CSV table of C-alpha atoms in Angstrom, one decimal:
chain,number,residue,atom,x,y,z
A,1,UNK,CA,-21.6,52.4,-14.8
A,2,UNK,CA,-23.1,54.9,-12.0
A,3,UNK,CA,-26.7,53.8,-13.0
A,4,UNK,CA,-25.6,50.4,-12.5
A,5,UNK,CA,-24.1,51.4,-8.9
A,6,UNK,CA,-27.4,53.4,-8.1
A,7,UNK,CA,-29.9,50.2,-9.1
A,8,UNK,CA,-27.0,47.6,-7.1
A,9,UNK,CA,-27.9,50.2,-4.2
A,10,UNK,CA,-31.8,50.5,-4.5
A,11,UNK,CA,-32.2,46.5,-4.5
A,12,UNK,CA,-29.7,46.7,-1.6
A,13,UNK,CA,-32.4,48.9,0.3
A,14,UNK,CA,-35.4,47.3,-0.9
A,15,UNK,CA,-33.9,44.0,0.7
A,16,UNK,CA,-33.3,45.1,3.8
A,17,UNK,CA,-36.5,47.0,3.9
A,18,UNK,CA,-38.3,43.4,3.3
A,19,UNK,CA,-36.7,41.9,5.7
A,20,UNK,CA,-37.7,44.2,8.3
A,21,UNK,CA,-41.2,43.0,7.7
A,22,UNK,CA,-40.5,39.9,8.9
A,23,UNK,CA,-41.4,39.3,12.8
A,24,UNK,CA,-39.3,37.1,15.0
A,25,UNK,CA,-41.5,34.6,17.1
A,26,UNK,CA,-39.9,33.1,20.0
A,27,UNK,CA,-41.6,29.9,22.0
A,28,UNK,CA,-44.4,31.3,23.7
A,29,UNK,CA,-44.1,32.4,27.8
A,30,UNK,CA,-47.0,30.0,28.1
A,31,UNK,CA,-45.5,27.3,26.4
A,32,UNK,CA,-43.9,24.7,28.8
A,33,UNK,CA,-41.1,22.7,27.0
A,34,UNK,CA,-40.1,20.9,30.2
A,35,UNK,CA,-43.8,19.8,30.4
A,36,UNK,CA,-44.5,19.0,26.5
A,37,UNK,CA,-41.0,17.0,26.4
A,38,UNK,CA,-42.1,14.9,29.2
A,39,UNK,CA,-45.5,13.9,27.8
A,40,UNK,CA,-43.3,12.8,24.2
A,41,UNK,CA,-40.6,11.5,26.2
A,42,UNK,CA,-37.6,13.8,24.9
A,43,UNK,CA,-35.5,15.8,26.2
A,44,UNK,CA,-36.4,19.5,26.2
A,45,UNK,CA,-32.8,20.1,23.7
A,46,UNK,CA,-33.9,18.2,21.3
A,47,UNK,CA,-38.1,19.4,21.8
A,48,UNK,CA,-36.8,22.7,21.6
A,49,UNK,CA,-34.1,22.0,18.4
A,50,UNK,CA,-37.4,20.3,16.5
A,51,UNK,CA,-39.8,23.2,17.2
A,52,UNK,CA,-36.7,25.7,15.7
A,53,UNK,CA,-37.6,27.0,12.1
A,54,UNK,CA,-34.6,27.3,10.6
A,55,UNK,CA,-35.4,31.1,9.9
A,56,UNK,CA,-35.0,31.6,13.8
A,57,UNK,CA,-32.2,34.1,14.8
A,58,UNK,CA,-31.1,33.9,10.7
A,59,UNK,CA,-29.8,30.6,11.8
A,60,UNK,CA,-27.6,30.8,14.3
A,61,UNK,CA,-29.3,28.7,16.8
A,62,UNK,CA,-29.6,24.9,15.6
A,63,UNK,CA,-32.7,24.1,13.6
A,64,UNK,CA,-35.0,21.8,13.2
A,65,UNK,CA,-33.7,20.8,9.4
A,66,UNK,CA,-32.0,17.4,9.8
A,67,UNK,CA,-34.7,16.3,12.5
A,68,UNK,CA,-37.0,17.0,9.9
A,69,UNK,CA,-35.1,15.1,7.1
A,70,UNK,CA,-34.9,12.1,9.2
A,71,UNK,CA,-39.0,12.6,10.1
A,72,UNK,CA,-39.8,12.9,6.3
A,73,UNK,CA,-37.7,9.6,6.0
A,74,UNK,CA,-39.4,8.0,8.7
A,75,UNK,CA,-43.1,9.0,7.5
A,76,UNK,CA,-42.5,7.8,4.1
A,77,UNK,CA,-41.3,4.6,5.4
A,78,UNK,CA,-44.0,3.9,8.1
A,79,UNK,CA,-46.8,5.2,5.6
A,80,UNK,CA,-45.4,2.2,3.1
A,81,UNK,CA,-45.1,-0.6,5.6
A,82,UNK,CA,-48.7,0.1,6.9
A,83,UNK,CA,-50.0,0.0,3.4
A,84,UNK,CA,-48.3,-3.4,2.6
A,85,UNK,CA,-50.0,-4.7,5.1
A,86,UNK,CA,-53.2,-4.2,3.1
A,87,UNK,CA,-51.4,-6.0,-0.4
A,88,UNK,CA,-52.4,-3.3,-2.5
A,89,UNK,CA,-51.2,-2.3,-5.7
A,90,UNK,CA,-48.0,0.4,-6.7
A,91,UNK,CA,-50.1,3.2,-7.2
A,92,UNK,CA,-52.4,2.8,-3.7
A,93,UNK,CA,-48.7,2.0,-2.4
A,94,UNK,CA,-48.2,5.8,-4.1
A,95,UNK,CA,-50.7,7.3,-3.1
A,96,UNK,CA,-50.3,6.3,0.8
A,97,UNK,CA,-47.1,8.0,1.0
A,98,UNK,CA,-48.2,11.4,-0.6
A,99,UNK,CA,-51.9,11.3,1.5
A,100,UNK,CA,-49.4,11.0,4.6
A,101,UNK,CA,-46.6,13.3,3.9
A,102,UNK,CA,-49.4,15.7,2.4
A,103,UNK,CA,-48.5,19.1,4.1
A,104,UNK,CA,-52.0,20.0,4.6
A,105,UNK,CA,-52.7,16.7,6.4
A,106,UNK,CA,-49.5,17.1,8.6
A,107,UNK,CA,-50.3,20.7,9.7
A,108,UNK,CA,-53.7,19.6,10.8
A,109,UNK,CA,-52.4,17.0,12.6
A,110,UNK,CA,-49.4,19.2,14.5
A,111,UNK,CA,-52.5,21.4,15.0
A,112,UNK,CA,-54.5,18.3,16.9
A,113,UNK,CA,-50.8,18.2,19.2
A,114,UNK,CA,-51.0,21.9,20.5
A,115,UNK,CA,-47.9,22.7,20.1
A,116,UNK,CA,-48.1,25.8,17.9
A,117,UNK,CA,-47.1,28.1,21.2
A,118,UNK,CA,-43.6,26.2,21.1
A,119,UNK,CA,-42.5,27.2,17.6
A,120,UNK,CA,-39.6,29.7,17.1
A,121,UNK,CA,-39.5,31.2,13.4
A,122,UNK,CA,-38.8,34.2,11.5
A,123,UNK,CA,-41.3,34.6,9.4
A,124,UNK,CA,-44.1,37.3,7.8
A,125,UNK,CA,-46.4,38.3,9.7
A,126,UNK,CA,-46.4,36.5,12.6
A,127,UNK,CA,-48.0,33.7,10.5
A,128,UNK,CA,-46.8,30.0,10.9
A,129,UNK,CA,-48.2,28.6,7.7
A,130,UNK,CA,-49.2,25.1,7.6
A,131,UNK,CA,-45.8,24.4,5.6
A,132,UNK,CA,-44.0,25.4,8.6
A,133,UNK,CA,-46.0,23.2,10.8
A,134,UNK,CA,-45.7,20.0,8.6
A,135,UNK,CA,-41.9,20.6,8.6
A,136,UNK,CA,-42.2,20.7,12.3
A,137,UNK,CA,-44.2,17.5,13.0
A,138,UNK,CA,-41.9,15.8,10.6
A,139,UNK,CA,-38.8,17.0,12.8
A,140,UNK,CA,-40.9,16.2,16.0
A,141,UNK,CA,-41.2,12.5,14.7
A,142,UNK,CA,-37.5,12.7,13.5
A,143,UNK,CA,-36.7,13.4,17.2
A,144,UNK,CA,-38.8,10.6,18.7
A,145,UNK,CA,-36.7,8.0,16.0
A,146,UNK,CA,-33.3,10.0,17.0
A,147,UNK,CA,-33.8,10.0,21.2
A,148,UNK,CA,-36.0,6.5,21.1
A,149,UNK,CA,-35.3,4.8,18.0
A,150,UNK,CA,-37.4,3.4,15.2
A,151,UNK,CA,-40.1,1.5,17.4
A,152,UNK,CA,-41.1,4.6,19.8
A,153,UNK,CA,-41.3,6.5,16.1
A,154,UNK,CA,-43.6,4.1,14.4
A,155,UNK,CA,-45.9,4.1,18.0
A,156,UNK,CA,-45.5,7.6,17.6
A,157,UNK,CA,-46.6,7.8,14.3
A,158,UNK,CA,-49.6,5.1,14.6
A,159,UNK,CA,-50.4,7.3,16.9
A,160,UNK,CA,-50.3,11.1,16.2
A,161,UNK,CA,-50.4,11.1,12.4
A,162,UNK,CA,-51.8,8.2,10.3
């Protein structure tokens, strides 16, 4: 039973220790989210809220996670209705939604945005990895549909990502 207590107390450590790898990066100085909200038309709350990794103060700060549920929604949805425009078959159908939802694809597009200086995270190294980045487009188009509804989401998306 001691043993036990002793290797309960190690992996206690060892956590903590790991955690203390991870840096905490805050918006940018440079970043203007009055600015950046204007130019998307939203309010800087809700710019702010979509560029907020959940990781960011361990959560205590509201995140971008339900912006980003409603954006994956959304980018399935648009990526569907611009492919049946084209009367194509189940798997192209398929295939459209993956190609857009594709994180590699959506990071190169929040990339194209410039708004990597806005993001707030918690993560490794200082590193926002292009998972990060997709989830935060997909939040960023999740806020469009929430502040200016389903048109201003699909212009945005025509637009920005597909």
């Amino acid at each position: 039973m001691n043993n036990s207590l002793k290797l309960m107390a190690a992996q206690r450590r060892s956590i903590h220790l790991t955690r203390a790898l991870f840096n905490e990066k805050a918006a940018s100085a440079s970043f203007n989210t009055k600015s950046v909200a204007e130019q998307l038309n939203l309010s800087p709350n809700v710019l702010t809220q979509a560029l907020t990794h959940k990781s960011f103060k361990h959560g205590k700060v509201p995140s971008n996670e339900r912006l980003q549920y409603v954006g994956h929604r959304s980018l399935e949805f648009f990526a569907l209705e611009a492919s049946l425009n084209n009367k194509t078959g189940v798997e192209s159908l398929k295939k459209a939604i993956v190609n857009v939802v594709e994180p590699a694809h959506l990071a190169a597009k929040f990339d194209a945005l410039g708004l990597e200086a806005g993001i707030q995270c918690h993560l490794p190294q200082d590193v926002v990895t292009p998972s990060v980045k997709s989830k935060t487009l997909e939040a960023i188009v999740g806020a469009v549909y929430h502040e200016r509804g389903l048109n201003a989401a699909k212009e945005f998306v025509k637009k920005h990502v597909l």
